[in-house]
Amino acid sequence: MSGTPDCADMARREQSFGGGRKPSERPQKVCPVCGLPFSWRKKWERDWDNVKYCSDRCRAAAKRSGQ
């Protein structure tokens, strides 16, 4: 089974991003539009470094205001 990740690799990868952690222990960022903190989501796993806004509403507001 070469080329397939084993369970240990998958567990390490999930823990480095936040999966497998308690919600209170997951990485957080602060939304530049509303100023509220938001935490890592499985949906953002591959793109967490590029996530800036907590919601589509804040992302749209940033576009309107030119942030």
PDB file of C-alpha atoms in Angstrom:
ATOM      1  CA  MET A   1       0.000   0.000   0.000  1.00  0.00           C
ATOM      2  CA  SER A   2       2.543   2.571  -0.999  1.00  0.00           C
ATOM      3  CA  GLY A   3       1.386   6.092  -1.632  1.00  0.00           C
ATOM      4  CA  THR A   4      -1.517   6.023   0.811  1.00  0.00           C
ATOM      5  CA  PRO A   5      -1.300   7.899   4.100  1.00  0.00           C
ATOM      6  CA  ASP A   6      -1.516   5.785   7.217  1.00  0.00           C
ATOM      7  CA  CYS A   7      -3.632   6.631  10.262  1.00  0.00           C
ATOM      8  CA  ALA A   8      -0.725   8.284  12.075  1.00  0.00           C
ATOM      9  CA  ASP A   9      -0.085  10.677   9.163  1.00  0.00           C
ATOM     10  CA  MET A  10      -3.752  11.597   8.965  1.00  0.00           C
ATOM     11  CA  ALA A  11      -3.998  12.172  12.723  1.00  0.00           C
ATOM     12  CA  ARG A  12      -0.907  14.389  12.703  1.00  0.00           C
ATOM     13  CA  ARG A  13      -2.255  16.461   9.826  1.00  0.00           C
ATOM     14  CA  GLU A  14      -5.652  16.917  11.487  1.00  0.00           C
ATOM     15  CA  GLN A  15      -4.099  17.967  14.786  1.00  0.00           C
ATOM     16  CA  SER A  16      -1.791  20.493  13.137  1.00  0.00           C
ATOM     17  CA  PHE A  17      -4.827  22.329  11.725  1.00  0.00           C
ATOM     18  CA  GLY A  18      -7.362  21.812  14.464  1.00  0.00           C
ATOM     19  CA  GLY A  19      -9.265  18.655  13.618  1.00  0.00           C
ATOM     20  CA  GLY A  20      -9.373  16.220  16.494  1.00  0.00           C
ATOM     21  CA  ARG A  21      -9.050  19.025  19.012  1.00  0.00           C
ATOM     22  CA  LYS A  22     -11.678  20.365  21.357  1.00  0.00           C
ATOM     23  CA  PRO A  23     -13.398  23.445  19.898  1.00  0.00           C
ATOM     24  CA  SER A  24     -11.803  25.606  22.595  1.00  0.00           C
ATOM     25  CA  GLU A  25      -8.317  24.443  21.526  1.00  0.00           C
ATOM     26  CA  ARG A  26      -8.666  25.067  17.773  1.00  0.00           C
ATOM     27  CA  PRO A  27      -6.762  27.934  16.119  1.00  0.00           C
ATOM     28  CA  GLN A  28      -8.542  31.288  16.057  1.00  0.00           C
ATOM     29  CA  LYS A  29      -8.373  34.465  13.989  1.00  0.00           C
ATOM     30  CA  VAL A  30     -10.052  37.853  14.346  1.00  0.00           C
ATOM     31  CA  CYS A  31     -12.270  39.087  11.515  1.00  0.00           C
ATOM     32  CA  PRO A  32     -10.982  42.481  10.273  1.00  0.00           C
ATOM     33  CA  VAL A  33     -14.518  43.647   9.416  1.00  0.00           C
ATOM     34  CA  CYS A  34     -16.557  42.867  12.532  1.00  0.00           C
ATOM     35  CA  GLY A  35     -13.683  42.341  14.984  1.00  0.00           C
ATOM     36  CA  LEU A  36     -15.083  39.068  16.309  1.00  0.00           C
ATOM     37  CA  PRO A  37     -12.916  35.976  16.772  1.00  0.00           C
ATOM     38  CA  PHE A  38     -13.666  32.894  14.688  1.00  0.00           C
ATOM     39  CA  SER A  39     -12.144  29.459  14.912  1.00  0.00           C
ATOM     40  CA  TRP A  40     -10.907  26.830  12.489  1.00  0.00           C
ATOM     41  CA  ARG A  41     -13.504  24.775  10.619  1.00  0.00           C
ATOM     42  CA  LYS A  42     -13.109  21.517   8.762  1.00  0.00           C
ATOM     43  CA  LYS A  43     -14.473  23.331   5.682  1.00  0.00           C
ATOM     44  CA  TRP A  44     -11.423  25.666   5.768  1.00  0.00           C
ATOM     45  CA  GLU A  45      -8.840  22.923   6.403  1.00  0.00           C
ATOM     46  CA  ARG A  46      -6.936  23.294   3.119  1.00  0.00           C
ATOM     47  CA  ASP A  47      -7.235  27.079   2.942  1.00  0.00           C
ATOM     48  CA  TRP A  48      -6.916  28.203   6.595  1.00  0.00           C
ATOM     49  CA  ASP A  49      -3.888  30.426   5.872  1.00  0.00           C
ATOM     50  CA  ASN A  50      -5.935  32.411   3.336  1.00  0.00           C
ATOM     51  CA  VAL A  51      -9.151  32.706   5.378  1.00  0.00           C
ATOM     52  CA  LYS A  52      -9.562  36.327   6.503  1.00  0.00           C
ATOM     53  CA  TYR A  53     -13.261  36.818   7.201  1.00  0.00           C
ATOM     54  CA  CYS A  54     -15.667  35.021   9.511  1.00  0.00           C
ATOM     55  CA  SER A  55     -18.554  34.961   7.032  1.00  0.00           C
ATOM     56  CA  ASP A  56     -19.687  35.721   3.491  1.00  0.00           C
ATOM     57  CA  ARG A  57     -21.378  38.839   4.851  1.00  0.00           C
ATOM     58  CA  CYS A  58     -18.093  40.232   6.209  1.00  0.00           C
ATOM     59  CA  ARG A  59     -16.240  39.277   3.021  1.00  0.00           C
ATOM     60  CA  ALA A  60     -18.825  41.179   0.945  1.00  0.00           C
ATOM     61  CA  ALA A  61     -18.665  44.172   3.309  1.00  0.00           C
ATOM     62  CA  ALA A  62     -14.877  44.261   2.916  1.00  0.00           C
ATOM     63  CA  LYS A  63     -15.237  44.330  -0.877  1.00  0.00           C
ATOM     64  CA  ARG A  64     -17.713  47.214  -0.647  1.00  0.00           C
ATOM     65  CA  SER A  65     -15.509  49.254   1.677  1.00  0.00           C
ATOM     66  CA  GLY A  66     -12.288  48.432  -0.185  1.00  0.00           C
ATOM     67  CA  GLN A  67     -10.440  46.584   2.608  1.00  0.00           C
TER      68      GLN A  67
END
